[in-house]
Coordinates of C-alpha atoms in Angstrom, one line a residue:
M3 CA 130.6 80.3 77.9
A4 CA 132.8 83.2 77.0
T5 CA 136.5 82.7 77.1
L6 CA 139.4 85.1 77.6
P7 CA 140.3 87.1 74.5
L8 CA 143.5 85.9 72.9
A9 CA 146.7 87.6 71.8
H10 CA 149.2 85.6 69.8
G11 CA 147.4 82.4 70.8
K12 CA 147.6 83.1 74.5
P13 CA 145.0 84.5 77.0
V14 CA 145.3 88.2 77.6
R15 CA 146.1 89.3 81.1
R16 CA 143.4 91.5 82.6
N17 CA 145.2 94.6 83.6
E18 CA 142.4 96.0 85.7
L19 CA 142.7 93.1 88.1
D20 CA 146.5 93.7 88.4
W21 CA 145.9 97.4 89.1
L22 CA 143.1 96.8 91.6
R23 CA 145.1 94.0 93.3
T24 CA 148.1 96.2 93.6
F25 CA 146.1 99.2 95.0
A26 CA 144.2 97.0 97.4
V27 CA 147.1 95.1 98.8
L28 CA 149.6 97.9 99.0
G29 CA 146.8 100.2 100.2
L30 CA 146.6 98.1 103.4
I31 CA 149.9 99.8 104.5
P32 CA 148.3 103.2 105.0
F33 CA 145.2 101.4 106.4
H34 CA 147.3 99.8 109.1
A35 CA 149.1 103.1 109.7
A36 CA 145.7 104.6 110.4
V37 CA 144.8 101.9 112.9
I38 CA 147.5 103.4 115.1
F39 CA 145.4 106.5 115.6
T40 CA 142.0 104.8 116.1
T41 CA 140.2 104.6 119.5
G42 CA 140.2 100.8 119.4
S43 CA 142.5 97.9 118.6
M44 CA 145.5 97.4 120.9
D45 CA 147.4 95.0 118.6
Y46 CA 149.5 97.8 117.3
V47 CA 151.8 100.5 118.5
K48 CA 149.3 103.2 119.6
N49 CA 149.5 107.0 119.4
A50 CA 148.5 108.9 122.6
E51 CA 146.0 111.0 120.7
T52 CA 143.3 109.1 118.8
S53 CA 140.6 110.3 116.5
R54 CA 137.0 109.4 115.8
G55 CA 137.6 110.7 112.3
V56 CA 140.2 108.1 111.7
D57 CA 137.8 105.5 113.2
V58 CA 135.3 106.4 110.4
F59 CA 138.1 106.2 107.7
V60 CA 139.2 102.8 108.9
A61 CA 135.6 101.5 109.1
F62 CA 134.9 102.8 105.6
I63 CA 138.0 101.0 104.1
S64 CA 137.0 97.9 106.1
T65 CA 133.7 97.9 104.4
W66 CA 135.1 97.0 101.0
G67 CA 138.8 96.5 101.2
M68 CA 139.0 92.8 102.0
P69 CA 135.9 91.8 99.9
L70 CA 137.6 93.5 96.9
I71 CA 140.8 91.5 97.5
F72 CA 138.8 88.2 97.7
L73 CA 136.8 89.1 94.6
I74 CA 140.0 89.7 92.6
A75 CA 141.4 86.4 94.0
G76 CA 138.3 84.6 92.8
A77 CA 138.7 86.1 89.3
G78 CA 142.4 85.1 89.3
A79 CA 141.6 81.5 90.2
R80 CA 139.1 81.4 87.3
F81 CA 141.7 82.5 84.9
A82 CA 144.5 80.3 86.3
L83 CA 142.3 77.2 86.0
Q84 CA 141.8 77.9 82.3
V85 CA 145.4 77.2 81.6
R86 CA 146.3 74.8 84.5
T87 CA 145.5 71.2 85.4
P88 CA 144.3 70.7 89.0
P89 CA 147.7 69.3 90.2
H90 CA 149.5 72.2 88.6
F91 CA 147.1 74.7 90.2
V92 CA 147.6 73.1 93.7
R93 CA 151.4 73.1 93.3
E94 CA 151.4 76.8 92.3
R95 CA 149.1 77.9 95.1
F96 CA 151.2 76.0 97.6
T97 CA 154.3 77.8 96.3
R98 CA 152.8 81.2 96.1
L99 CA 150.5 81.2 99.2
V100 CA 151.5 78.5 101.7
I101 CA 155.3 78.9 101.7
P102 CA 155.2 82.8 102.2
F103 CA 152.6 82.3 104.9
L104 CA 154.8 80.0 106.8
V105 CA 157.8 82.3 106.4
G106 CA 155.7 85.2 107.6
M107 CA 154.5 83.2 110.7
L108 CA 158.0 82.2 111.6
A109 CA 160.1 85.3 110.7
V110 CA 157.8 88.3 110.3
V111 CA 154.9 88.2 112.7
P112 CA 157.1 87.5 115.8
L113 CA 159.0 90.8 115.1
Q114 CA 155.7 92.7 114.8
V115 CA 154.5 91.3 118.1
Y116 CA 157.8 92.0 119.8
I117 CA 157.8 95.6 118.7
S118 CA 154.2 96.1 120.0
R119 CA 155.3 94.7 123.3
I120 CA 158.2 97.1 123.5
A121 CA 155.7 99.9 122.9
R122 CA 153.6 98.6 125.9
G123 CA 156.7 98.1 128.0
T124 CA 156.2 94.4 128.4
A125 CA 158.9 93.0 126.1
P126 CA 161.1 90.2 127.5
A127 CA 164.5 89.4 126.0
F128 CA 164.0 88.6 122.4
L129 CA 165.6 85.1 122.2
P130 CA 163.4 83.6 125.0
F131 CA 160.4 85.4 123.5
Y132 CA 161.1 84.0 120.0
G133 CA 161.7 80.5 121.4
N134 CA 158.4 80.5 123.2
H135 CA 156.7 81.9 120.1
V136 CA 157.9 79.0 117.9
A137 CA 157.1 76.4 120.6
M138 CA 153.5 77.7 120.7
L139 CA 153.3 77.6 117.0
L140 CA 154.5 74.0 116.9
R141 CA 151.9 73.0 119.5
I142 CA 149.2 73.8 116.9
F143 CA 150.1 70.5 115.2
T144 CA 149.1 68.8 118.5
G145 CA 145.7 70.4 118.5
V146 CA 146.6 73.2 121.0
I147 CA 145.5 76.6 119.8
P148 CA 147.5 79.6 121.0
P149 CA 145.5 81.8 123.5
S150 CA 146.0 84.9 121.4
G151 CA 145.6 84.4 117.8
A152 CA 146.6 87.9 116.8
D153 CA 150.1 87.3 118.3
F154 CA 150.6 84.3 116.1
I155 CA 149.0 85.1 112.8
G156 CA 149.0 88.9 112.8
H157 CA 148.3 90.6 109.5
L158 CA 148.4 87.3 107.7
W159 CA 145.1 86.2 109.2
F160 CA 143.2 86.1 105.9
I161 CA 145.7 83.9 104.0
P162 CA 144.5 80.5 105.5
M163 CA 141.0 81.6 104.5
L164 CA 142.2 82.3 101.0
I165 CA 143.9 78.9 100.8
L166 CA 140.7 77.2 101.9
F167 CA 138.7 79.1 99.2
E168 CA 141.3 78.1 96.5
A169 CA 140.8 74.5 97.4
L170 CA 137.0 74.9 97.3
V171 CA 137.0 76.6 93.9
L172 CA 139.2 73.8 92.6
S173 CA 136.5 71.4 93.4
L174 CA 133.8 73.7 91.9
D175 CA 135.6 74.5 88.7
G176 CA 134.7 71.3 87.0
F177 CA 131.0 71.7 88.0
F178 CA 130.9 75.2 86.5
R179 CA 132.5 74.1 83.2
A180 CA 130.1 71.4 82.3
G181 CA 126.5 70.2 82.7
A182 CA 124.3 71.8 85.3
G183 CA 127.0 74.3 86.4
Q184 CA 127.5 75.6 82.9
R185 CA 123.7 75.9 82.4
L186 CA 123.4 77.8 85.7
L187 CA 126.1 80.3 84.6
Q188 CA 124.4 80.7 81.2
F189 CA 121.0 81.3 82.9
I190 CA 122.5 84.0 85.2
A191 CA 124.4 85.7 82.4
T192 CA 121.3 85.7 80.2
H193 CA 118.6 86.8 82.7
V194 CA 120.5 88.8 85.4
R195 CA 121.7 92.2 84.0
G196 CA 122.2 95.8 85.0
M197 CA 121.1 96.5 88.6
G198 CA 119.5 93.1 88.8
F199 CA 123.0 91.8 88.7
V200 CA 123.9 94.0 91.6
A201 CA 120.8 93.1 93.6
L202 CA 121.2 89.4 93.1
F203 CA 124.9 89.1 93.9
G204 CA 124.7 91.5 96.9
L205 CA 121.8 89.9 98.6
P206 CA 123.8 87.0 100.2
F207 CA 126.1 89.6 101.8
G208 CA 123.4 90.9 104.1
V209 CA 121.7 87.5 104.6
A210 CA 125.0 86.0 105.8
Q211 CA 125.5 88.8 108.3
F212 CA 122.0 88.5 109.6
I213 CA 122.1 84.7 110.0
F214 CA 125.6 84.4 111.6
R215 CA 125.5 87.6 113.8
G216 CA 121.9 87.3 114.6
S217 CA 122.1 83.7 115.7
A218 CA 125.3 84.4 117.7
A219 CA 123.3 86.8 119.8
L220 CA 120.8 84.2 120.8
D221 CA 123.1 82.5 123.3
P222 CA 126.5 83.4 124.8
E223 CA 127.8 80.0 123.8
F224 CA 127.2 81.0 120.1
Q225 CA 129.4 84.1 120.2
S226 CA 132.1 82.4 118.1
V227 CA 129.6 82.0 115.3
S228 CA 129.6 85.8 114.8
A229 CA 133.1 85.6 113.3
W230 CA 131.7 83.3 110.5
S231 CA 129.9 86.4 109.1
L232 CA 133.1 87.8 107.7
C233 CA 134.2 84.4 106.5
A234 CA 130.9 84.0 104.6
Q235 CA 131.2 87.5 103.1
F236 CA 134.7 86.9 101.9
L237 CA 133.7 83.6 100.4
L238 CA 130.8 85.2 98.6
A239 CA 133.1 87.9 97.2
Y240 CA 135.6 85.3 96.1
L241 CA 132.9 83.2 94.3
A242 CA 131.4 86.4 92.8
G243 CA 134.8 87.2 91.2
Y244 CA 135.0 83.7 89.7
V245 CA 131.5 83.9 88.3
I246 CA 131.7 87.5 87.0
Y247 CA 134.7 86.6 84.9
A248 CA 133.3 83.3 83.8
D249 CA 131.1 85.0 81.1
S250 CA 131.6 88.2 79.1
R251 CA 127.9 89.2 79.6
L252 CA 128.5 89.3 83.4
E253 CA 131.6 91.3 82.8
R254 CA 129.6 93.8 80.7
S255 CA 127.0 94.0 83.5
A256 CA 129.7 94.8 86.1
R257 CA 131.2 97.4 83.8
A258 CA 128.0 99.1 83.0
V259 CA 126.7 99.8 86.5
G260 CA 129.6 101.8 87.8
P261 CA 127.9 105.3 88.1
R262 CA 124.7 103.9 89.6
T263 CA 126.5 101.6 92.1
L264 CA 128.9 104.5 93.1
L265 CA 125.9 106.7 93.9
L266 CA 124.1 104.0 95.8
A267 CA 127.3 103.1 97.7
C268 CA 127.7 106.7 98.8
L269 CA 124.1 106.8 100.0
A270 CA 124.2 103.4 101.7
S271 CA 127.5 104.3 103.5
S272 CA 126.1 107.6 104.7
A273 CA 123.0 105.9 106.1
A274 CA 125.0 103.1 107.8
E275 CA 127.5 105.6 109.3
T276 CA 124.8 107.9 110.5
L277 CA 123.1 105.0 112.3
Q278 CA 126.5 104.1 113.9
L279 CA 127.4 107.6 115.0
T280 CA 124.0 108.3 116.4
N281 CA 123.9 104.9 118.2
L282 CA 120.7 104.0 116.4
A283 CA 122.2 100.9 114.7
P284 CA 120.4 97.9 116.0
R285 CA 122.4 95.3 117.9
P286 CA 122.6 91.8 116.3
A287 CA 119.4 89.9 116.9
M288 CA 117.0 87.7 115.0
T289 CA 114.7 90.6 114.4
L290 CA 113.3 92.3 111.3
T291 CA 115.0 95.5 112.4
Y292 CA 118.4 93.9 112.5
A293 CA 117.7 92.0 109.2
A294 CA 117.1 95.4 107.5
Y295 CA 120.3 96.8 109.0
A296 CA 122.3 93.7 107.9
L297 CA 121.0 94.1 104.4
L298 CA 122.0 97.7 104.4
T299 CA 125.6 97.0 105.5
G300 CA 125.8 94.0 103.3
Y301 CA 124.8 95.9 100.2
T302 CA 127.1 98.8 101.2
S303 CA 130.0 96.5 101.0
W304 CA 129.0 94.9 97.7
L305 CA 128.1 98.3 96.1
W306 CA 131.5 99.7 96.8
V307 CA 133.2 96.5 95.5
V308 CA 131.2 96.6 92.2
A309 CA 131.7 100.4 91.8
I310 CA 135.5 100.0 92.2
L311 CA 135.6 97.0 89.9
S312 CA 133.4 98.8 87.3
Y313 CA 135.6 101.8 87.1
G314 CA 138.7 99.6 87.0
M315 CA 137.3 97.8 84.0
R316 CA 136.7 101.2 82.3
F317 CA 139.9 103.0 83.1
L318 CA 142.6 100.6 84.2
T319 CA 143.1 98.7 81.0
Q320 CA 146.7 99.7 80.2
T321 CA 149.9 98.3 81.7
N322 CA 153.4 99.6 82.1
G323 CA 156.6 98.8 83.9
L324 CA 155.4 100.3 87.2
L325 CA 152.4 97.9 87.3
H326 CA 154.7 95.0 86.4
Y327 CA 157.0 95.9 89.3
L328 CA 154.3 96.6 91.9
N329 CA 152.2 93.6 91.0
E330 CA 155.1 91.3 91.7
A331 CA 156.1 93.3 94.8
A332 CA 152.6 93.5 96.4
Y333 CA 152.4 90.2 98.3
P334 CA 156.0 90.0 99.5
A335 CA 155.7 93.7 100.5
Y336 CA 152.5 93.0 102.4
V337 CA 154.1 90.1 104.3
L338 CA 157.1 92.2 105.3
H339 CA 155.4 95.6 106.1
M340 CA 154.0 95.2 109.6
P341 CA 157.3 95.0 111.6
I342 CA 158.6 97.9 109.6
L343 CA 155.5 99.9 110.2
S344 CA 155.5 99.1 113.9
L345 CA 159.2 100.0 114.3
I346 CA 158.7 103.4 112.5
A347 CA 155.6 104.1 114.5
L348 CA 157.4 103.3 117.8
Y349 CA 159.4 106.5 117.3
V350 CA 157.1 108.7 115.3
V351 CA 154.2 108.5 117.8
R352 CA 156.6 110.2 120.4
W353 CA 157.3 113.2 118.2
P354 CA 155.4 116.5 118.8
L355 CA 153.7 116.5 115.4
P356 CA 150.0 116.8 114.5
L357 CA 148.1 113.5 114.2
L358 CA 147.7 113.8 110.4
A359 CA 151.4 114.5 109.9
K360 CA 152.3 111.5 112.0
L361 CA 149.9 109.3 110.0
L362 CA 151.2 110.4 106.6
L363 CA 154.8 110.1 107.8
I364 CA 154.3 106.5 109.1
A365 CA 152.5 105.4 106.0
L366 CA 154.9 106.9 103.4
A367 CA 158.0 105.9 105.3
T368 CA 156.7 102.3 105.7
L369 CA 155.8 102.1 102.0
A370 CA 159.2 103.3 101.0
A371 CA 161.2 101.2 103.5
T372 CA 159.1 98.1 102.7
L373 CA 159.6 98.4 98.9
A374 CA 163.3 99.1 99.4
L375 CA 163.6 95.9 101.6
Y376 CA 161.7 93.9 99.0
D377 CA 163.9 95.2 96.2
L378 CA 167.2 94.5 97.9
L379 CA 166.4 91.4 99.9
V380 CA 163.7 89.5 98.0
R381 CA 163.5 90.6 94.4
R382 CA 167.2 90.0 93.6
I383 CA 168.0 86.8 95.5
G384 CA 166.8 83.5 94.2
I385 CA 166.1 81.7 97.5
M386 CA 164.3 84.7 98.9
R387 CA 162.1 84.9 95.8
R388 CA 161.1 81.3 96.4
L389 CA 160.4 81.9 100.1
F390 CA 158.1 84.8 99.2
G391 CA 156.3 83.0 96.5
L392 CA 157.9 84.5 93.4
K393 CA 159.2 82.6 90.4
L394 CA 162.9 82.3 89.8
R395 CA 164.4 84.4 87.0
P396 CA 166.5 82.8 84.3
P397 CA 170.2 83.2 85.3
G398 CA 171.6 86.6 84.1
K399 CA 168.4 87.6 82.5
P400 CA 166.3 90.4 84.0
P401 CA 162.6 90.4 83.3
S402 CA 161.8 92.0 80.0
L403 CA 159.1 94.7 80.0
P404 CA 157.2 95.9 76.8
P405 CA 157.3 99.6 76.0
I406 CA 154.8 101.6 77.9
D407 CA 153.3 102.9 74.6
A408 CA 153.0 99.5 73.0
P409 CA 149.5 98.3 71.9
R410 CA 147.6 96.4 74.6
T411 CA 147.7 93.1 72.6
A412 CA 151.5 93.4 72.3
R413 CA 151.8 93.9 76.0
A414 CA 149.4 91.1 76.9
S415 CA 151.1 88.4 79.1
H416 CA 150.0 84.9 79.9
V417 CA 147.1 84.8 82.3
S418 CA 148.9 82.2 84.5
A419 CA 149.7 85.0 87.0
V420 CA 146.7 87.3 86.8
L421 CA 146.4 86.8 90.5
E422 CA 149.0 84.5 91.9
R423 CA 148.9 86.0 95.4
P424 CA 146.2 87.5 97.6

């Protein structure tokens, strides 16, 4: 079993994971800005003019965006468990995931929902609205689920899933480090290489979609089962990240297949989108036709994830002060951004501007305003750092950054925070 390379006796931080995590998480800001201009989804402020082209863009990002985030999270859990005991891992994940999630549920999502109701002209006075919102949240502990989940979890919907996966991998880590689990990883790393690696790891993506969505179509009472398709896909991506970074041979396989997977991803995306746009995509059913389509869309997602990871391994190996800053900012900024985006959009959608100009203005203004709020409100204040899952700084000592042109080994930091947040 390969271990992480060492620098000065400590594991080296994998910079490609930091870069990809930063791009993926902060990239959700322009993604959410684009949803304002889609023909579906009424959970946001909506522009009067919508676009099928934006629909295609949003569908394309949805294909690989969240699976990539979960794959990076799985890799980060693998690295974190190399240097942490299980109790330490649990405490850290609680601090970095659960506390910011609760803060977001209580203080951020209500603002987002309230602004969207202002846009629809259905907003009551804020204090009664907020009191009712908190009361409904507290009723969850009595077993009463709110009637509209989006109004209570909003853009934080995937964090409980991630917390569940972290608990699962904690129980699996011991298995994979000894006995049968280690032999299984050794077998995979030895015998599954190149495109065989892509084929093996991608197969469950399509199979899960076929099983869950196909079975949900058998009976109206099974409709809720369809949602488990995404959950299964994200879990598979998370476990794939853990396994790929468990052995250097699997890392080399992922790194080597970049050009081929990128070509196949483009072809698969074109085929899947053509079927959608021409209304030839089969509806979910337990049929061979839908099984083939599920495999196509499942592999499309996996191919894009592997292609992006592969090119990240090749070209995103360096670090600098910008990465350090954005990597720390990514999760707090994500938690904060939706009310800011909704408030900006509330005004911009009324302006007589072209659709693309509005989209770019909302995305850029939201990114700038969110990072400014993070920098002023979260980054510099100890209690706010804790509430948003960041470590406290030593008093009077700003975080030190290595020179941008320093050798990689000199810049390597401890792996304990390779992926501390989703």
